[in-house]
CSV table of C-alpha atoms and ligand atoms in Angstrom, one decimal:
chain,number,residue,atom,x,y,z
A,1,UNK,CA,108.6,105.1,62.4
A,2,UNK,CA,111.6,105.2,64.2
A,3,UNK,CA,111.8,104.2,68.2
A,4,UNK,CA,111.9,106.4,71.0
A,5,UNK,CA,115.2,106.1,72.8
A,6,UNK,CA,116.1,104.8,75.8
A,7,UNK,CA,117.2,106.3,78.1
A,8,UNK,CA,117.1,103.4,80.6
A,9,UNK,CA,117.0,99.6,80.4
A,10,UNK,CA,116.9,96.7,82.9
A,11,UNK,CA,116.9,92.9,82.2
A,12,UNK,CA,115.8,90.6,85.0
A,13,UNK,CA,112.9,89.3,87.0
A,14,UNK,CA,109.7,92.2,87.4
A,15,UNK,CA,106.9,91.2,89.8
A,16,UNK,CA,103.3,93.0,89.2
A,17,UNK,CA,99.4,92.2,89.4
A,18,UNK,CA,97.7,90.7,86.5
A,19,UNK,CA,94.6,90.5,88.3
A,20,UNK,CA,92.9,91.8,91.7
A,21,UNK,CA,93.8,88.2,92.8
A,22,UNK,CA,96.9,87.2,90.8
A,23,UNK,CA,101.0,88.1,90.2
A,24,UNK,CA,102.5,87.3,87.1
A,25,UNK,CA,105.7,87.0,87.9
A,26,UNK,CA,107.9,88.3,84.1
A,27,UNK,CA,111.2,86.0,84.4
A,28,UNK,CA,113.8,86.3,81.5
A,29,UNK,CA,112.2,90.1,81.0
A,30,UNK,CA,114.0,93.1,79.2
A,31,UNK,CA,112.6,96.3,80.3
A,32,UNK,CA,113.1,99.8,78.4
A,33,UNK,CA,112.1,103.0,79.5
A,34,UNK,CA,112.3,106.4,77.3
A,35,UNK,CA,113.4,109.9,78.3
A,36,UNK,CA,109.8,110.6,79.4
A,37,UNK,CA,109.7,107.6,81.9
A,38,UNK,CA,107.8,105.7,80.0
A,39,UNK,CA,107.7,101.5,79.2
A,40,UNK,CA,108.4,101.1,75.4
A,41,UNK,CA,109.7,97.6,75.7
A,42,UNK,CA,108.5,94.6,77.6
A,43,UNK,CA,110.2,91.6,76.1
A,44,UNK,CA,110.4,88.1,77.3
A,45,UNK,CA,111.8,85.7,77.7
A,46,UNK,CA,115.0,87.1,76.3
A,47,UNK,CA,118.2,86.0,78.2
A,48,UNK,CA,121.1,88.3,79.2
A,49,UNK,CA,123.3,87.0,76.5
A,50,UNK,CA,120.6,88.4,74.0
A,51,UNK,CA,120.1,91.8,75.7
A,52,UNK,CA,123.2,93.9,73.8
A,53,UNK,CA,122.3,92.9,70.2
A,54,UNK,CA,118.1,93.3,70.9
A,55,UNK,CA,119.2,96.8,72.2
A,56,UNK,CA,121.1,97.5,69.6
A,57,UNK,CA,118.3,97.5,67.3
A,58,UNK,CA,116.0,99.0,69.6
A,59,UNK,CA,117.9,101.9,69.4
A,60,UNK,CA,121.5,102.0,68.7
A,61,UNK,CA,122.6,104.6,70.5
A,62,UNK,CA,122.0,103.2,74.1
A,63,UNK,CA,125.2,102.4,75.7
A,64,UNK,CA,125.6,98.6,76.3
A,65,UNK,CA,127.3,98.9,79.5
A,66,UNK,CA,124.2,101.2,81.1
A,67,UNK,CA,122.0,98.1,81.0
A,68,UNK,CA,120.8,96.9,84.6
A,69,UNK,CA,120.8,93.2,84.7
A,70,UNK,CA,118.8,92.6,88.2
A,71,UNK,CA,119.8,88.6,89.2
A,72,UNK,CA,118.9,86.3,91.6
A,73,UNK,CA,117.4,87.2,94.1
A,74,UNK,CA,116.5,90.3,93.0
A,75,UNK,CA,113.5,91.3,90.9
A,76,UNK,CA,111.5,94.4,90.2
A,77,UNK,CA,108.0,95.3,91.4
A,78,UNK,CA,105.6,98.4,90.7
A,79,UNK,CA,106.0,101.5,93.0
A,80,UNK,CA,104.1,101.4,96.1
A,81,UNK,CA,100.8,103.7,96.0
A,82,UNK,CA,99.6,105.1,99.4
A,83,UNK,CA,95.9,106.2,98.9
A,84,UNK,CA,95.9,108.3,102.5
A,85,UNK,CA,99.2,110.2,103.8
A,86,UNK,CA,99.0,113.1,106.4
A,87,UNK,CA,102.2,114.8,105.4
A,88,UNK,CA,101.8,116.9,108.7
A,89,UNK,CA,101.9,114.3,111.1
A,90,UNK,CA,105.0,112.8,109.9
A,91,UNK,CA,106.7,114.2,113.5
A,92,UNK,CA,103.8,112.6,115.4
A,93,UNK,CA,103.5,108.7,114.2
A,94,UNK,CA,102.7,106.7,116.9
A,95,UNK,CA,102.3,108.9,119.4
A,96,UNK,CA,98.8,108.8,120.8
A,97,UNK,CA,97.6,105.0,121.1
A,98,UNK,CA,94.8,103.9,122.7
A,99,UNK,CA,92.7,107.2,122.0
A,100,UNK,CA,89.7,107.6,120.3
A,101,UNK,CA,89.5,109.1,117.7
A,102,UNK,CA,88.1,112.6,118.4
A,103,UNK,CA,90.6,113.0,121.4
A,104,UNK,CA,93.5,111.9,119.1
A,105,UNK,CA,92.4,114.7,116.9
A,106,UNK,CA,92.2,117.8,119.7
A,107,UNK,CA,94.9,116.3,122.1
A,108,UNK,CA,97.6,115.3,119.5
A,109,UNK,CA,97.0,115.9,116.1
A,110,UNK,CA,95.7,119.6,116.0
A,111,UNK,CA,98.4,120.7,117.9
A,112,UNK,CA,100.9,119.2,115.8
A,113,UNK,CA,99.6,120.7,112.6
A,114,UNK,CA,98.8,124.0,113.9
A,115,UNK,CA,102.6,124.5,113.7
A,116,UNK,CA,102.8,124.3,110.0
A,117,UNK,CA,101.1,127.7,109.7
A,118,UNK,CA,105.1,128.5,110.1
A,119,UNK,CA,106.1,128.1,105.8
A,120,UNK,CA,110.0,127.6,107.0
A,121,UNK,CA,109.2,124.8,109.4
A,122,UNK,CA,106.5,123.0,106.9
A,123,UNK,CA,109.3,123.2,103.8
A,124,UNK,CA,111.9,121.6,106.6
A,125,UNK,CA,109.6,119.3,107.6
A,126,UNK,CA,107.9,118.7,104.6
A,127,UNK,CA,111.4,118.0,102.4
A,128,UNK,CA,112.3,115.4,105.8
A,129,UNK,CA,108.7,113.3,105.1
A,130,UNK,CA,109.1,113.1,100.5
A,131,UNK,CA,112.2,111.8,101.7
A,132,UNK,CA,111.5,109.7,104.0
A,133,UNK,CA,108.0,108.5,102.3
A,134,UNK,CA,110.7,108.0,98.9
A,135,UNK,CA,112.9,105.4,100.7
A,136,UNK,CA,110.0,103.3,102.2
A,137,UNK,CA,109.3,102.6,98.3
A,138,UNK,CA,105.6,104.7,98.3
A,139,UNK,CA,106.8,106.1,94.6
A,140,UNK,CA,103.1,107.4,94.6
A,141,UNK,CA,101.3,109.3,97.5
A,142,UNK,CA,97.7,111.2,98.1
A,143,UNK,CA,98.1,113.8,101.3
A,144,UNK,CA,96.4,115.9,103.1
A,145,UNK,CA,98.4,119.1,104.3
A,146,UNK,CA,97.4,121.3,107.1
A,147,UNK,CA,95.0,123.4,106.7
A,148,UNK,CA,97.5,126.4,105.5
A,149,UNK,CA,98.1,127.5,101.8
A,150,UNK,CA,101.7,128.2,102.1
A,151,UNK,CA,102.5,125.0,103.9
A,152,UNK,CA,101.3,123.0,100.8
A,153,UNK,CA,102.5,124.4,98.2
A,154,UNK,CA,106.2,123.7,99.8
A,155,UNK,CA,104.1,120.6,99.8
A,156,UNK,CA,103.3,120.0,96.2
A,157,UNK,CA,107.0,121.9,95.2
A,158,UNK,CA,108.6,119.0,97.2
A,159,UNK,CA,106.9,116.4,95.9
A,160,UNK,CA,107.7,117.7,92.3
A,161,UNK,CA,111.9,118.6,93.6
A,162,UNK,CA,112.0,115.2,94.9
A,163,UNK,CA,110.3,113.5,92.3
A,164,UNK,CA,107.4,111.9,93.6
A,165,UNK,CA,103.8,111.3,92.3
A,166,UNK,CA,101.3,113.0,94.3
A,167,UNK,CA,98.2,114.3,95.2
A,168,UNK,CA,98.4,117.4,97.7
A,169,UNK,CA,95.2,118.9,99.1
A,170,UNK,CA,94.8,121.6,101.8
A,171,UNK,CA,92.8,120.6,104.2
A,172,UNK,CA,89.3,121.9,105.0
A,173,UNK,CA,88.2,123.0,108.4
A,174,UNK,CA,86.0,126.0,109.3
A,175,UNK,CA,84.1,124.7,112.9
A,176,UNK,CA,85.5,121.9,115.5
A,177,UNK,CA,88.7,122.9,115.7
A,178,UNK,CA,90.4,124.6,118.2
A,179,UNK,CA,91.0,128.4,118.1
A,180,UNK,CA,94.8,128.1,116.7
A,181,UNK,CA,93.8,125.9,114.3
A,182,UNK,CA,90.6,126.6,112.2
A,183,UNK,CA,89.7,128.9,108.9
A,184,UNK,CA,87.8,132.1,109.8
A,185,UNK,CA,85.3,131.8,107.0
A,186,UNK,CA,84.1,129.6,104.0
A,187,UNK,CA,85.3,132.2,102.1
A,188,UNK,CA,88.8,132.7,103.5
A,189,UNK,CA,88.5,128.6,103.5
A,190,UNK,CA,87.6,128.0,99.7
A,191,UNK,CA,89.5,130.9,98.1
A,192,UNK,CA,92.8,129.6,99.8
A,193,UNK,CA,92.2,125.9,98.1
A,194,UNK,CA,92.0,127.7,94.9
A,195,UNK,CA,95.1,130.0,95.4
A,196,UNK,CA,96.8,125.8,96.0
A,197,UNK,CA,95.3,124.6,93.0
A,198,UNK,CA,96.3,127.0,91.3
A,199,UNK,CA,99.8,127.2,92.7
A,200,UNK,CA,99.9,123.1,91.8
A,201,UNK,CA,98.8,123.7,88.3
A,202,UNK,CA,101.6,126.7,87.7
A,203,UNK,CA,104.1,124.3,89.0
A,204,UNK,CA,102.9,121.1,86.9
A,205,UNK,CA,100.6,122.9,84.1
A,206,UNK,CA,100.2,119.1,83.0
A,207,UNK,CA,100.0,117.3,86.4
A,208,UNK,CA,102.8,115.0,84.8
A,209,UNK,CA,103.7,114.5,89.0
A,210,UNK,CA,101.8,116.3,91.4
A,211,UNK,CA,97.8,116.9,91.2
A,212,UNK,CA,95.8,119.1,93.7
A,213,UNK,CA,93.2,117.1,95.1
A,214,UNK,CA,89.5,119.1,97.3
A,215,UNK,CA,90.5,118.1,100.9
A,216,UNK,CA,87.5,118.1,103.3
A,217,UNK,CA,88.4,116.8,106.7
A,218,UNK,CA,85.8,115.7,107.3
A,219,UNK,CA,82.2,117.0,107.4
A,220,UNK,CA,82.6,117.5,111.4
A,221,UNK,CA,85.0,120.0,110.9
A,222,UNK,CA,83.4,121.2,107.9
A,223,UNK,CA,80.5,123.5,107.7
A,224,UNK,CA,77.4,122.9,104.9
A,225,UNK,CA,78.4,126.3,103.4
A,226,UNK,CA,81.9,125.0,102.8
A,227,UNK,CA,81.0,121.7,102.0
A,228,UNK,CA,78.3,122.5,99.7
A,229,UNK,CA,81.7,125.0,98.2
A,230,UNK,CA,83.5,122.4,97.9
A,231,UNK,CA,81.1,120.4,96.1
A,232,UNK,CA,80.8,123.4,93.1
A,233,UNK,CA,84.2,123.4,93.0
A,234,UNK,CA,84.4,119.6,92.3
A,235,UNK,CA,81.0,119.7,89.7
A,236,UNK,CA,82.7,122.5,87.9
A,237,UNK,CA,85.9,120.8,87.6
A,238,UNK,CA,85.9,117.7,86.3
A,239,UNK,CA,89.5,117.0,86.5
A,240,UNK,CA,90.0,117.7,90.6
A,241,UNK,CA,90.4,114.7,92.7
A,242,UNK,CA,88.1,115.0,96.1
A,243,UNK,CA,89.6,112.9,99.4
A,244,UNK,CA,87.7,112.9,102.6
A,245,UNK,CA,87.6,110.5,105.8
A,246,UNK,CA,84.6,108.5,105.6
A,247,UNK,CA,83.0,105.8,108.4
A,248,UNK,CA,86.6,106.1,109.7
A,249,UNK,CA,84.7,105.1,113.8
A,250,UNK,CA,81.8,104.4,115.2
A,251,UNK,CA,82.7,107.7,117.7
A,252,UNK,CA,82.7,110.0,114.5
A,253,UNK,CA,80.0,108.1,112.6
A,254,UNK,CA,77.4,109.7,115.8
A,255,UNK,CA,79.2,112.3,115.6
A,256,UNK,CA,78.4,113.2,111.8
A,257,UNK,CA,74.9,112.1,112.1
A,258,UNK,CA,74.6,114.4,114.7
A,259,UNK,CA,75.8,117.3,113.0
A,260,UNK,CA,73.6,116.7,110.6
A,261,UNK,CA,70.8,115.2,111.5
A,262,UNK,CA,68.8,115.0,107.8
A,263,UNK,CA,71.1,112.5,106.9
A,264,UNK,CA,70.8,108.6,108.0
A,265,UNK,CA,74.4,108.1,106.5
A,266,UNK,CA,78.1,109.9,105.8
A,267,UNK,CA,77.3,108.6,102.0
A,268,UNK,CA,73.9,110.3,102.1
A,269,UNK,CA,75.7,113.4,103.7
A,270,UNK,CA,78.3,114.0,101.0
A,271,UNK,CA,76.6,112.6,97.9
A,272,UNK,CA,74.5,115.5,99.0
A,273,UNK,CA,77.4,118.3,98.8
A,274,UNK,CA,78.5,116.2,94.9
A,275,UNK,CA,81.3,115.4,96.8
A,276,UNK,CA,81.2,111.6,95.9
A,277,UNK,CA,82.7,110.4,92.6
A,278,UNK,CA,84.9,108.3,90.6
A,279,UNK,CA,87.7,110.9,91.5
A,280,UNK,CA,86.5,110.8,95.5
A,281,UNK,CA,88.9,108.8,97.7
A,282,UNK,CA,87.4,107.9,101.1
A,283,UNK,CA,89.8,106.9,103.8
A,284,UNK,CA,88.5,104.2,106.1
A,285,UNK,CA,85.4,103.2,105.7
A,286,UNK,CA,85.3,100.3,108.3
A,287,UNK,CA,82.0,100.6,109.7
A,288,UNK,CA,79.7,100.8,106.8
A,289,UNK,CA,75.4,100.5,106.9
A,290,UNK,CA,73.2,97.5,106.6
A,291,UNK,CA,74.3,95.7,103.3
A,292,UNK,CA,70.7,95.6,101.9
A,293,UNK,CA,71.4,96.8,97.8
A,294,UNK,CA,70.7,100.5,98.6
A,295,UNK,CA,72.8,101.3,101.5
A,296,UNK,CA,76.3,102.6,101.5
A,297,UNK,CA,78.3,99.9,99.3
A,298,UNK,CA,75.3,100.3,97.0
A,299,UNK,CA,76.0,104.0,96.8
A,300,UNK,CA,80.3,103.7,96.5
A,301,UNK,CA,80.1,101.1,94.1
A,302,UNK,CA,77.1,103.6,91.8
A,303,UNK,CA,78.8,106.2,92.4
A,304,UNK,CA,82.5,105.0,91.6
A,305,UNK,CA,84.6,105.8,94.6
A,306,UNK,CA,87.6,104.5,95.3
A,307,UNK,CA,88.3,103.4,99.3
A,308,UNK,CA,91.5,104.2,101.1
A,309,UNK,CA,92.5,101.2,103.1
A,310,UNK,CA,94.5,102.2,106.4
A,311,UNK,CA,94.3,98.7,108.5
A,312,UNK,CA,97.3,100.1,110.8
A,313,UNK,CA,94.9,103.0,111.7
A,314,UNK,CA,92.1,101.3,111.5
A,315,UNK,CA,93.9,98.7,114.7
A,316,UNK,CA,95.7,101.2,117.0
A,317,UNK,CA,94.3,105.1,116.9
A,318,UNK,CA,90.8,105.7,116.1
A,319,UNK,CA,89.0,103.4,119.0
A,320,UNK,CA,88.6,99.8,118.8
A,321,UNK,CA,89.4,97.2,116.5
A,322,UNK,CA,87.7,98.1,113.0
A,323,UNK,CA,88.4,95.9,110.3
A,324,UNK,CA,86.7,97.2,107.2
A,325,UNK,CA,84.5,95.1,105.0
A,326,UNK,CA,87.7,94.9,101.8
A,327,UNK,CA,86.0,91.4,100.4
A,328,UNK,CA,83.2,92.6,100.1
A,329,UNK,CA,84.0,95.9,98.4
A,330,UNK,CA,86.3,93.7,95.8
A,331,UNK,CA,83.5,91.2,95.4
A,332,UNK,CA,81.4,94.4,94.4
A,333,UNK,CA,84.5,95.5,91.9
A,334,UNK,CA,85.0,98.6,93.9
A,335,UNK,CA,88.0,100.1,93.7
A,336,UNK,CA,90.4,99.6,97.1
A,337,UNK,CA,94.3,100.7,97.9
A,338,UNK,CA,96.3,101.2,100.9
A,339,UNK,CA,96.9,103.8,103.2
A,340,UNK,CA,99.7,104.5,105.2
A,341,UNK,CA,97.0,107.1,107.2
A,342,UNK,CA,100.4,108.7,108.4
A,343,UNK,CA,100.2,109.3,111.2
A,344,UNK,CA,96.9,107.9,112.8
A,345,UNK,CA,99.0,104.5,113.8
A,346,UNK,CA,102.4,103.7,114.2
A,347,UNK,CA,103.8,103.1,110.6
A,348,UNK,CA,104.0,104.8,106.8
A,349,UNK,CA,105.1,101.9,105.7
A,350,UNK,CA,103.2,100.1,102.5
A,351,UNK,CA,104.6,97.5,103.5
A,352,UNK,CA,103.6,97.6,107.0
A,353,UNK,CA,100.4,98.3,105.4
A,354,UNK,CA,100.2,94.7,103.7
A,355,UNK,CA,100.8,93.1,106.2
A,356,UNK,CA,97.6,94.5,108.6
A,357,UNK,CA,95.6,94.4,105.8
A,358,UNK,CA,96.3,90.7,106.1
A,359,UNK,CA,95.8,90.3,110.1
A,360,UNK,CA,92.3,92.8,109.5
A,361,UNK,CA,91.1,90.3,106.6
A,362,UNK,CA,91.6,87.4,109.5
A,363,UNK,CA,89.7,89.0,111.5
A,364,UNK,CA,87.0,89.6,109.8
A,365,UNK,CA,87.1,86.2,108.1
A,366,UNK,CA,86.4,85.3,111.6
A,367,UNK,CA,84.0,88.0,112.6
A,368,UNK,CA,81.9,87.2,109.3
A,369,UNK,CA,82.0,83.0,110.5
A,370,UNK,CA,83.9,82.6,107.9
A,371,UNK,CA,81.8,84.4,104.6
A,372,UNK,CA,84.5,87.0,104.3
A,373,UNK,CA,87.4,85.3,103.5
A,374,UNK,CA,91.1,86.5,104.4
A,375,UNK,CA,93.0,88.6,101.7
A,376,UNK,CA,95.5,86.8,99.9
A,377,UNK,CA,99.1,87.9,99.2
A,378,UNK,CA,98.3,88.5,95.9
A,379,UNK,CA,95.5,90.3,96.8
A,380,UNK,CA,97.3,92.8,99.4
A,381,UNK,CA,100.0,93.0,97.1
A,382,UNK,CA,97.6,94.3,94.6
A,383,UNK,CA,96.1,97.2,96.7
A,384,UNK,CA,99.2,98.1,97.3
A,385,UNK,CA,100.2,98.7,93.8
A,386,UNK,CA,97.6,98.7,90.3
A,387,UNK,CA,94.4,98.8,92.9
A,388,UNK,CA,96.3,102.3,94.7
A,389,UNK,CA,96.8,103.2,91.1
A,390,UNK,CA,92.9,103.1,89.9
A,391,UNK,CA,91.7,104.5,93.5
A,392,UNK,CA,94.2,107.5,92.5
A,393,UNK,CA,93.4,107.9,89.1
A,394,UNK,CA,96.6,106.6,87.5
A,395,UNK,CA,95.0,102.9,86.7
A,396,UNK,CA,95.7,103.4,83.4
A,397,UNK,CA,99.2,105.4,84.2
A,398,UNK,CA,101.1,103.7,86.5
A,399,UNK,CA,100.6,100.1,88.5
A,400,UNK,CA,102.4,97.5,86.0
A,401,UNK,CA,105.3,96.7,84.0
A,402,UNK,CA,103.4,97.5,80.6
A,403,UNK,CA,104.1,99.2,77.5
A,404,UNK,CA,103.0,102.6,77.6
A,405,UNK,CA,102.5,102.8,81.4
A,406,UNK,CA,105.1,104.6,83.1
A,407,UNK,CA,108.4,103.2,85.1
A,408,UNK,CA,107.4,103.5,88.6
A,409,UNK,CA,109.4,100.9,90.2
A,410,UNK,CA,110.9,99.7,93.1
A,411,UNK,CA,114.2,97.2,93.4
A,412,UNK,CA,114.2,95.0,95.5
A,413,UNK,CA,116.9,92.8,97.0
A,414,UNK,CA,116.8,90.0,99.7
A,415,UNK,CA,119.3,90.5,102.2
A,416,UNK,CA,120.6,87.0,102.9
A,417,UNK,CA,121.0,84.1,100.8
A,418,UNK,CA,121.8,80.2,102.1
A,419,UNK,CA,122.8,77.4,99.9
A,420,UNK,CA,120.9,74.3,100.7
A,421,UNK,CA,123.5,73.3,102.9
A,422,UNK,CA,122.8,76.2,104.8
A,423,UNK,CA,126.1,78.1,103.9
A,424,UNK,CA,125.8,81.9,103.2
A,425,UNK,CA,126.1,82.8,99.7
A,426,UNK,CA,125.6,86.6,100.4
A,427,UNK,CA,124.7,89.1,103.4
A,428,UNK,CA,123.9,92.7,103.7
A,429,UNK,CA,121.8,95.0,105.9
A,430,UNK,CA,117.9,93.4,106.7
A,431,UNK,CA,116.0,91.3,108.3
A,432,UNK,CA,114.1,89.5,105.1
A,433,UNK,CA,113.8,86.2,105.7
A,434,UNK,CA,116.4,84.3,104.0
A,435,UNK,CA,116.1,83.0,100.9
A,436,UNK,CA,117.5,80.2,99.2
A,437,UNK,CA,119.7,79.8,96.2
A,438,UNK,CA,116.9,77.1,94.2
A,439,UNK,CA,113.9,79.3,96.2
A,440,UNK,CA,110.9,80.3,94.2
A,441,UNK,CA,110.2,83.7,93.0
A,442,UNK,CA,107.0,83.3,94.4
A,443,UNK,CA,108.4,82.3,97.3
A,444,UNK,CA,110.6,85.0,97.3
A,445,UNK,CA,108.2,87.8,96.0
A,446,UNK,CA,105.7,86.5,99.6
A,447,UNK,CA,109.0,86.2,102.2
A,448,UNK,CA,109.6,90.0,101.2
A,449,UNK,CA,105.9,91.0,101.7
A,450,UNK,CA,105.3,89.7,104.8
A,451,UNK,CA,109.5,89.9,106.2
A,452,UNK,CA,111.0,92.7,104.6
A,453,UNK,CA,112.0,96.1,104.9
A,454,UNK,CA,112.5,99.1,103.5
A,455,UNK,CA,116.4,97.8,103.8
A,456,UNK,CA,115.0,95.6,100.8
A,457,UNK,CA,113.4,98.4,98.9
A,458,UNK,CA,117.7,99.1,97.4
A,459,UNK,CA,116.5,101.4,94.2
A,460,UNK,CA,113.4,103.1,94.1
A,461,UNK,CA,112.5,105.2,89.9
A,462,UNK,CA,109.6,107.2,89.6
A,463,UNK,CA,108.6,107.9,85.7
A,464,UNK,CA,112.2,106.6,85.1
A,465,UNK,CA,113.7,109.3,87.2
A,466,UNK,CA,116.6,106.9,90.3
A,467,UNK,CA,114.8,109.0,93.4
A,468,UNK,CA,116.6,106.3,95.5
A,469,UNK,CA,119.8,104.9,94.7
A,470,UNK,CA,122.0,101.6,95.8
A,471,UNK,CA,124.1,102.1,98.5
B,1,GUN,N1,89.6,112.7,110.8
B,1,GUN,C1,89.9,113.8,110.3
B,1,GUN,N2,91.4,114.3,110.6
B,1,GUN,C2,91.8,113.0,110.9
B,1,GUN,C3,93.3,112.3,110.9
B,1,GUN,O1,94.1,113.6,110.5
B,1,GUN,N3,93.5,111.2,111.0
B,1,GUN,C4,92.2,110.0,111.0
B,1,GUN,N4,93.1,109.0,110.8
B,1,GUN,N5,91.0,110.3,111.1
B,1,GUN,C5,90.7,111.7,111.0
B,2,FE,FE1,93.7,109.8,107.9
């Protein structure tokens, strides 16, 4: 059998998660990628001078000068997965701090999202949003669009054109929304949902980059017949993902249960409508019912749902400082990833979400009298990469540097290198903690996680395609 043709080759250090709680540092590694964006070799240890002869053996047609040598202190990491992002809120990020969730939705969000009724506007804004998120290293996102079909189709097209992996969902909302931003009927909502699913499957028939996701916004904005219709769609089509907001804040949980008094928890409600399963992404999960073995934790575990942890939104918009019990979810083996919830919060950066996940887990440790230990850097990195990939159904496809997986990766470059004597060895734009010439990879990696920003994400690849090039 002949080896597949190589289209990309990288040599240097790559860092990824080897488990939920540990990273693996792959030094002196040669990674090759084929024309379909798949990793075909991950060879180590191999020194830089051995690379040309090894490549000549693997694929004699690959031009040796095209090898990318990533040298100290730069390194590769898997692309970031944003498991919860509202694309139409790109323009409102940061506004409405201090408001409770339902007031923020009425005052800020619904009027903003109503503007996406205009497909030309939607096309322009979505092109900007997708490009901005890619620049921040988000190689895969699970998007909520607005309730509009044409706008949603533009979002899927923008992801495909710019090369971002995405789940794209049209919001379903047929009640408790303003007259200018509400769907006229259950039938209209379901018909538009089906049209969007068909369109997404038409532009990407095998879902190699963009896939549809059912998106009942939350139970407050959906009538029972609409939830029922969406549950039927999910049941009849096992390849469809599902996403919704779940137990985000007390105000929202109380309002939900007063609309559906027959249920005592949101888990009971969404399970009743057949919306919970291994393809479901539940954003927030901050206020969970008591963990007595039969409560909501047990339901999410039993039904294999994934959680989009959005610590930025949970500590700003929403009403209070809400700290989701991530340590407990991880201990139970429940899938967890990070979400920016852009714009519920002030940032669309996964690096910021990583930091807030640490802060929130520290709060949880204090709150629980030390029982729920704070998250480690290794764990939050896992949530941002492989953990998120598992939540969006790509746990075997991306998230690690392994033969057979697709190459979604970031090249990270610290912007300031100092010698042991404090002399400047190299300098570029950025604010990341300076690194030293003899610093360990683990220490450099940790400095990037806690103090780097998009200026240190110098190149971004999705499925082997370069979507942000070094300037
Ligand atoms: N619940 C329902 N819609 C939204 C939204 O747009 N953002 C957040 N954070 N929560 C929601
Ligand atoms: Fe949200």
